[in-house]
């Protein structure tokens, strides 16, 4: 399935369903509801180790997949490694939670 924030390539849609694939998995075509799609705000860009970012949108980590971190607006993260194409996911550490520094 798709996870919030993934960038996808959509081949077609009938208004209810779309047929496409996640950019990170071009060989895995699938059908998914059109309602989960949104136009990206801007093109993805590379991030570098030690870059700091402020969280603008909430993300709830899937409970059945390890390795994801839930974040909320007001959190601050530091990237631990550079991102790779398509620059959708990053290895990061939360350094502030809702404006409070982690100890």
Short mmCIF file of C-alpha atoms in Angstrom, two decimals:
data_model
loop_
_atom_site.label_atom_id
_atom_site.label_comp_id
_atom_site.label_asym_id
_atom_site.label_seq_id
_atom_site.Cartn_x
_atom_site.Cartn_y
_atom_site.Cartn_z
CA UNK A 1 0.00 0.00 0.00
CA UNK A 2 0.87 3.64 -0.21
CA UNK A 3 2.12 5.63 2.77
CA UNK A 4 1.37 9.31 3.29
CA UNK A 5 3.95 11.45 1.52
CA UNK A 6 4.95 8.96 -1.15
CA UNK A 7 5.23 10.35 -4.64
CA UNK A 8 3.44 8.33 -7.28
CA UNK A 9 3.21 8.08 -11.04
CA UNK A 10 -0.44 7.73 -12.13
CA UNK A 11 -1.14 6.16 -15.53
CA UNK A 12 -4.93 6.59 -15.49
CA UNK A 13 -7.89 7.23 -13.26
CA UNK A 14 -11.62 6.64 -13.60
CA UNK A 15 -12.45 9.26 -10.95
CA UNK A 16 -12.68 6.67 -8.16
CA UNK A 17 -9.59 4.51 -8.68
CA UNK A 18 -6.13 5.30 -10.02
CA UNK A 19 -3.58 2.93 -11.55
CA UNK A 20 0.08 3.70 -10.93
CA UNK A 21 3.16 3.07 -8.84
CA UNK A 22 5.25 4.69 -6.14
CA UNK A 23 8.32 6.39 -7.63
CA UNK A 24 10.54 4.33 -5.34
CA UNK A 25 9.02 1.07 -6.67
CA UNK A 26 8.40 1.48 -10.43
CA UNK A 27 7.96 -2.27 -10.98
CA UNK A 28 5.06 -2.51 -8.50
CA UNK A 29 1.99 -1.17 -10.30
CA UNK A 30 -1.20 -1.10 -8.23
CA UNK A 31 -4.70 0.31 -7.98
CA UNK A 32 -5.44 2.83 -5.22
CA UNK A 33 -8.28 5.26 -4.39
CA UNK A 34 -8.10 8.67 -6.05
CA UNK A 35 -9.00 10.24 -2.69
CA UNK A 36 -5.51 9.56 -1.33
CA UNK A 37 -3.88 11.66 -4.06
CA UNK A 38 -2.86 15.31 -3.74
CA UNK A 39 -0.80 17.55 -6.00
CA UNK A 40 2.72 18.03 -4.59
CA UNK A 41 3.43 21.49 -3.24
CA UNK A 42 6.82 21.65 -4.94
CA UNK A 43 9.33 19.34 -6.59
CA UNK A 44 11.33 17.12 -4.23
CA UNK A 45 14.85 18.27 -3.48
CA UNK A 46 17.91 16.55 -2.05
CA UNK A 47 18.61 16.88 1.67
CA UNK A 48 22.02 16.43 3.25
CA UNK A 49 23.22 14.87 6.49
CA UNK A 50 22.85 17.33 9.40
CA UNK A 51 20.21 19.42 7.58
CA UNK A 52 17.50 20.55 10.01
CA UNK A 53 13.83 20.70 9.03
CA UNK A 54 10.65 21.85 10.73
CA UNK A 55 7.63 19.59 10.44
CA UNK A 56 4.67 21.27 8.69
CA UNK A 57 2.23 18.34 8.45
CA UNK A 58 1.50 15.47 10.81
CA UNK A 59 2.57 11.95 9.92
CA UNK A 60 1.42 8.89 11.84
CA UNK A 61 3.90 6.05 11.49
CA UNK A 62 2.30 2.81 10.29
CA UNK A 63 2.05 0.41 13.22
CA UNK A 64 2.73 -2.64 11.05
CA UNK A 65 5.96 -1.38 9.42
CA UNK A 66 9.13 -0.73 11.39
CA UNK A 67 11.41 2.24 10.77
CA UNK A 68 8.94 5.12 10.52
CA UNK A 69 8.70 8.00 13.01
CA UNK A 70 5.48 9.84 13.83
CA UNK A 71 5.86 13.63 13.71
CA UNK A 72 3.61 16.64 14.28
CA UNK A 73 3.77 20.30 13.33
CA UNK A 74 6.18 22.02 15.69
CA UNK A 75 8.62 19.08 15.74
CA UNK A 76 12.15 19.62 14.43
CA UNK A 77 14.19 16.87 12.82
CA UNK A 78 17.86 16.49 11.85
CA UNK A 79 18.74 14.32 8.88
CA UNK A 80 21.21 11.55 9.65
CA UNK A 81 22.04 10.68 6.03
CA UNK A 82 21.60 12.36 2.64
CA UNK A 83 18.35 11.57 0.85
CA UNK A 84 18.29 9.59 -2.37
CA UNK A 85 16.08 9.94 -5.45
CA UNK A 86 13.14 10.59 -5.38
CA UNK A 87 13.94 12.43 -2.07
CA UNK A 88 10.72 11.29 -0.38
CA UNK A 89 11.98 9.53 2.76
CA UNK A 90 14.89 10.35 5.03
CA UNK A 91 16.76 8.84 7.95
CA UNK A 92 16.20 11.43 10.65
CA UNK A 93 16.24 12.10 14.38
CA UNK A 94 13.68 14.24 16.18
CA UNK A 95 15.58 16.97 18.04
CA UNK A 96 12.59 19.02 19.22
CA UNK A 97 9.09 17.87 20.05
CA UNK A 98 6.44 20.60 19.75
CA UNK A 99 9.12 23.22 20.25
CA UNK A 100 10.82 21.52 23.26
CA UNK A 101 14.37 20.17 22.89
CA UNK A 102 14.87 16.44 23.48
CA UNK A 103 17.21 15.54 26.31
#
